[in-house]
Amino acid sequence: MKAIRLHQTGGAEVLQLTDVTLPPPTSAQTRIRVELAGVNFIDIYHRRGQYQVPLPSGIGIEGIGSTHSGERYFWLNAMGSYAQEINLTQEALTRIPDHAPPPAALLPLLCQGLTAHYLADSAFPIARGDSALVTAAAGGVGLLLIQILKSRGAKVIAAASTKERALIAENHGADISGVYSEISEMVAESTSGHGVTVVYDSVGKDYFDRCLESLATTGMFVLYGGASGPVPPFDLMRLNPRSLAIRRPTLSAYTATSQERERRLAELLTLRAQGSLRYPDAQIFPIADARSAHHLIESRTYSGKIGLDPWKI
Ligand code: NDP
């Protein structure tokens, strides 16, 4: 079967389409035929060597596929998903409900959608009347998060790198949007100077101080990524004068069981059916063009989800 393999870390050129012999599944595993693999920011970290993986290695953690008997599943955390086939344990697999949309419309609701859901539902359960600052607001997670926060009655302040990207966030329901340098004035204006209840930030290093300053007394900082680099070591006493809190969550902790994954996906599908969750289908590249998919995700020009079709060479 064909798969993308990493023999070394580096730029997109290290993504190599290779003929691979997959070992037979162990007694705990099932052989899955991959329909679509998701492309995620974490794949870039793996490719560059920022998150280390033993080489040679497969790449890609997310996918949609089926067993020989036709049962359809998705998975979120299985290295080697840029491939035509993969062996997975039952615990890693979650059944796709019959009423789910086709793969390109389902894919955005997996890593991105489930992340947006757990952020608003569990990492800091948003309540009617809360105010939230969302950074990387025009990204895939950001646009879904804005809509979930609005569906739960929050006021949303959205920040992105350009005016055009900020406007995309506003078109998805943000009450006010602007570029990162406008965060302080947007927050002051829309909270009468009090600050926001919660910050959901995945940019990390570049705007950390500005985001922290935006919080109201007893506010919560949910730091769920570091697209600009990790936040440097931090003096906890900086939280003290306003009794602030910081959470550094990860998707796997909030999707540990298939019941939890099914519950979150069911809520996302309900929002979608109600018209409260709008997003484009994933943009699908042939697996042979995985490098272009990585270039696009790194370009900061794309809003949405990117996938690979392993059967298009
Ligand atoms: P996207 O590529 O769609 O969005 C990432 C966004 O980050 C970009 O659109 C870009 O928007 C912004 N950004 C800010 N600074 C930089 C930078 N220096 N380089 C590149 N991008 C930058 O990705 P997703 O929406 O799929 O994921 C969003 C974030 O969430 C990622 O950082 C990812 O690692 C994280 N994540 C965390 C999870 C968790 O559980 N903790 C789970 C899943 C994802 P702009 O140009 O407008 O700033």
XYZ file of C-alpha atoms and ligand atoms in Angstrom:
361
model
C 0.000 0.000 0.000
C 1.027 3.636 -0.414
C 1.829 5.857 2.563
C 3.719 9.027 3.325
C 6.852 8.289 5.335
C 9.328 10.551 7.120
C 12.941 9.412 6.916
C 14.226 12.722 8.222
C 12.719 15.907 9.657
C 12.649 19.218 7.819
C 10.631 21.113 5.204
C 7.724 19.713 3.193
C 10.205 17.972 0.860
C 10.811 15.294 3.527
C 7.264 13.965 2.941
C 7.906 10.898 0.751
C 5.201 8.803 -0.902
C 6.421 5.244 -0.389
C 5.310 1.636 -0.966
C 4.888 0.147 2.500
C 4.057 -3.378 3.638
C 1.731 -3.004 6.597
C 2.178 -5.818 9.145
C -0.956 -7.900 9.804
C -3.120 -6.420 12.604
C -2.435 -7.832 16.073
C -5.277 -9.531 17.972
C -6.107 -6.123 19.523
C -6.165 -4.306 16.181
C -8.451 -3.915 13.163
C -7.270 -3.206 9.621
C -8.855 0.032 8.399
C -9.089 1.198 4.801
C -8.479 4.959 5.014
C -10.999 7.106 3.097
C -9.568 10.497 4.074
C -6.679 11.565 6.282
C -6.838 14.916 8.093
C -3.946 17.377 7.884
C -3.289 19.151 11.187
C -0.891 21.727 12.560
C 0.627 19.009 14.760
C 1.749 17.181 11.582
C 3.914 20.211 10.811
C 5.477 20.000 14.284
C 6.177 16.274 13.693
C 7.605 16.918 10.210
C 9.863 19.727 11.417
C 11.034 17.716 14.432
C 9.570 20.242 16.936
C 7.668 17.286 18.447
C 10.034 14.361 18.176
C 9.041 11.037 16.624
C 11.336 8.014 16.173
C 12.399 7.815 12.491
C 11.541 6.458 10.025
C 7.937 7.160 10.812
C 4.487 7.497 9.323
C 2.792 10.874 9.694
C -0.752 12.155 10.236
C -2.902 11.422 13.275
C -6.504 11.756 12.074
C -8.700 9.968 9.593
C -11.960 8.506 8.404
C -12.142 4.925 7.156
C -13.872 1.580 7.196
C -13.297 -2.076 8.063
C -13.535 -4.910 5.522
C -17.102 -5.478 6.695
C -18.018 -1.862 5.943
C -18.270 -0.383 9.466
C -17.217 3.260 9.309
C -15.001 4.899 11.944
C -12.968 8.019 12.651
C -9.846 8.397 14.756
C -7.957 11.374 16.215
C -4.637 10.247 17.538
C -3.041 7.499 15.443
C 0.361 8.170 13.883
C 0.617 6.994 10.258
C -2.769 8.177 8.982
C -1.409 9.561 5.665
C -1.775 6.044 4.244
C -4.133 3.782 2.340
C -4.461 1.403 5.285
C -3.762 1.513 9.014
C -4.062 -0.964 11.907
C -5.901 0.506 14.903
C -7.114 -0.737 18.264
C -10.816 -0.649 19.021
C -10.240 2.026 21.715
C -8.794 4.385 19.102
C -11.835 4.032 16.858
C -15.174 5.848 17.097
C -18.215 4.771 15.075
C -19.482 7.292 12.527
C -23.239 7.715 12.880
C -25.362 6.813 9.833
C -26.703 10.364 9.533
C -23.197 11.917 9.395
C -22.397 13.997 6.304
C -19.989 12.762 3.573
C -16.267 12.551 4.514
C -15.214 16.008 3.266
C -17.993 17.613 5.347
C -17.369 15.369 8.358
C -13.586 15.870 8.524
C -13.750 19.520 9.775
C -15.829 18.348 12.749
C -13.185 15.855 13.969
C -9.902 17.286 15.352
C -10.963 20.889 14.710
C -14.645 20.564 15.645
C -14.063 18.377 18.689
C -11.377 20.814 19.872
C -13.698 23.790 19.489
C -16.388 21.824 21.317
C -14.294 20.779 24.306
C -12.850 24.308 24.638
C -16.281 25.931 24.922
C -17.983 23.054 26.720
C -15.353 21.789 29.145
C -11.975 23.567 29.230
C -13.890 26.681 30.227
C -17.637 25.961 30.084
C -18.967 29.149 28.594
C -22.214 30.576 29.990
C -24.739 33.067 28.672
C -23.447 36.601 29.279
C -19.750 35.619 29.383
C -17.356 37.465 27.106
C -14.621 35.589 25.225
C -11.515 36.682 23.325
C -10.670 34.219 20.514
C -7.282 34.487 18.757
C -6.334 32.689 15.499
C -10.025 33.380 14.958
C -9.988 32.804 11.184
C -8.379 29.348 11.526
C -10.335 26.108 11.346
C -10.758 25.739 15.120
C -11.293 29.479 15.547
C -14.284 29.761 13.199
C -16.024 26.756 14.741
C -15.262 27.979 18.277
C -16.782 31.404 17.592
C -20.032 29.793 16.437
C -20.260 27.418 19.413
C -19.625 30.311 21.833
C -22.353 32.366 20.128
C -24.780 29.431 20.258
C -24.256 29.407 24.039
C -24.944 33.112 24.450
C -21.439 34.576 24.828
C -20.106 37.855 23.490
C -17.155 37.083 21.181
C -14.167 39.316 20.396
C -12.105 37.858 17.541
C -8.485 38.581 16.614
C -6.526 37.535 13.515
C -3.412 38.596 11.609
C -5.064 40.749 8.933
C -8.213 42.847 8.567
C -9.456 40.426 5.880
C -9.061 37.430 8.199
C -10.692 39.329 11.055
C -13.682 39.972 8.800
C -14.001 36.234 8.080
C -14.343 35.771 11.855
C -16.989 38.500 12.003
C -18.875 36.816 9.153
C -18.996 33.691 11.314
C -20.675 35.514 14.183
C -17.989 37.370 16.170
C -19.433 40.542 17.732
C -16.273 42.527 17.108
C -13.081 41.646 15.246
C -9.681 43.152 14.532
C -5.975 42.470 14.152
C -3.827 41.325 17.065
C -2.497 44.832 17.788
C -6.101 45.969 18.409
C -6.861 43.369 21.112
C -6.586 45.751 24.081
C -8.806 48.459 22.620
C -11.411 45.957 21.323
C -11.639 44.303 24.741
C -11.829 47.633 26.597
C -14.536 48.910 24.255
C -16.749 45.835 24.326
C -16.478 45.068 28.064
C -16.691 48.670 29.355
C -13.099 48.327 30.537
C -13.763 45.258 32.731
C -11.957 42.676 30.565
C -13.140 39.330 29.213
C -14.282 36.304 31.197
C -12.093 33.959 29.150
C -9.348 33.986 26.507
C -9.105 31.034 24.094
C -5.648 31.400 22.558
C -3.622 29.145 20.243
C -1.066 31.705 19.040
C 1.043 31.362 22.197
C 4.236 33.392 22.580
C 3.559 36.452 20.376
C 0.469 37.875 22.109
C 0.502 36.122 25.464
C 0.998 39.269 27.573
C -1.643 41.194 25.665
C -4.153 38.364 26.082
C -3.393 38.035 29.802
C -3.978 41.764 30.269
C -7.370 41.422 28.560
C -8.827 39.217 31.286
C -11.312 40.446 33.863
C -10.701 39.754 37.556
C -10.969 35.948 38.163
C -10.741 35.397 34.387
C -9.532 32.172 32.752
C -6.792 31.894 30.122
C -7.236 28.752 28.003
C -3.933 28.348 26.110
C -4.490 25.522 23.636
C -1.659 25.994 21.127
C 1.528 27.800 20.254
C 1.444 28.615 16.530
C 3.961 31.456 17.084
C 6.066 29.439 19.536
C 5.757 28.267 23.146
C 5.087 30.738 25.961
C 8.340 31.170 27.948
C 8.541 30.197 31.644
C 6.032 32.203 33.621
C 5.947 33.649 37.145
C 2.710 32.429 38.762
C 2.586 35.557 40.938
C 1.526 37.451 37.806
C -1.859 35.743 38.250
C -2.254 36.898 41.813
C -3.417 40.552 41.703
C -6.535 39.643 39.674
C -6.887 35.982 40.789
C -6.462 34.759 37.216
C -6.266 31.123 36.108
C -4.493 29.434 33.190
C -5.381 26.057 31.675
C -3.163 24.317 29.072
C -5.484 21.623 27.711
C -5.107 18.880 25.102
C -7.777 17.245 22.955
C -6.923 13.696 24.033
C -7.857 14.440 27.661
C -11.332 15.558 26.589
C -11.904 12.744 24.072
C -10.515 9.856 26.094
C -13.508 7.536 25.668
C -15.613 6.713 22.623
C -18.699 7.828 24.597
C -17.174 11.262 25.072
C -16.179 11.487 21.396
C -19.660 10.381 20.311
C -21.368 12.893 22.626
C -19.277 15.797 21.371
C -19.698 14.845 17.704
C -23.463 14.410 18.181
C -23.711 17.958 19.574
C -21.686 19.315 16.647
C -23.916 17.497 14.144
C -27.013 18.920 15.857
C -25.617 22.466 15.624
C -24.819 21.828 11.957
C -28.336 20.534 11.272
C -29.787 23.625 12.998
C -27.696 25.884 10.752
C -25.708 27.203 13.752
C -22.401 25.753 12.542
C -21.304 26.835 9.058
C -18.036 25.770 7.466
C -16.776 24.763 4.032
C -16.031 21.137 3.142
C -12.415 20.149 3.682
C -10.116 20.936 0.776
C -8.844 17.540 -0.386
C -5.425 16.917 -1.950
C -4.225 13.631 -3.510
C -1.843 11.892 -1.104
C 0.918 12.346 -3.696
C 0.477 16.086 -3.178
C 0.894 16.041 0.616
C 3.656 18.632 0.273
C 1.209 21.169 -1.207
C -1.192 20.474 1.664
C 1.593 21.291 4.134
C 2.576 24.423 2.209
C -1.032 25.611 2.347
C -1.457 25.031 6.092
C 1.824 26.858 6.743
C 0.866 29.793 4.493
C -1.582 31.327 7.029
C -3.881 32.151 4.102
C -6.326 29.278 4.496
C -9.441 29.079 6.675
C -10.840 25.624 7.170
C -9.812 22.002 6.998
C -7.358 20.248 4.701
C -7.483 16.521 3.938
C -5.621 13.913 1.882
C -7.231 11.274 -0.334
C -4.882 8.275 -0.081
C -6.346 6.629 -3.197
C -5.600 9.602 -5.463
C -1.971 9.294 -6.413
P -5.271 26.547 11.364
O -4.042 26.409 10.513
O -6.588 26.519 10.698
O -5.156 27.842 12.234
C -3.943 28.246 12.813
C -3.948 29.754 12.818
O -2.937 30.235 13.688
C -3.641 30.354 11.481
O -4.789 30.452 10.718
C -3.042 31.701 11.842
O -4.046 32.688 11.704
C -2.693 31.576 13.331
N -1.303 31.919 13.617
C -0.905 32.858 14.491
N 0.399 32.954 14.533
C 0.875 32.043 13.647
C 2.182 31.685 13.235
N 3.269 32.286 13.749
N 2.309 30.711 12.298
C 1.221 30.097 11.781
N -0.042 30.407 12.151
C -0.210 31.372 13.065
O -5.166 25.400 12.462
P -6.316 24.769 13.361
O -7.460 25.698 13.445
O -6.534 23.374 12.924
O -5.591 24.705 14.773
C -5.473 25.910 15.510
C -4.493 25.722 16.642
O -5.033 24.835 17.588
C -3.120 25.166 16.250
O -2.137 25.963 16.873
C -3.129 23.768 16.824
O -1.842 23.341 17.189
C -4.036 23.926 18.024
N -4.736 22.726 18.443
C -4.710 22.428 19.772
C -5.399 21.350 20.254
C -5.441 21.094 21.722
O -6.239 20.262 22.164
N -4.638 21.737 22.528
C -6.117 20.424 19.356
C -6.122 20.864 17.970
C -5.440 21.978 17.547
P -3.623 34.231 11.560
O -2.672 34.285 10.387
O -4.900 34.945 11.299
O -2.974 34.605 12.838
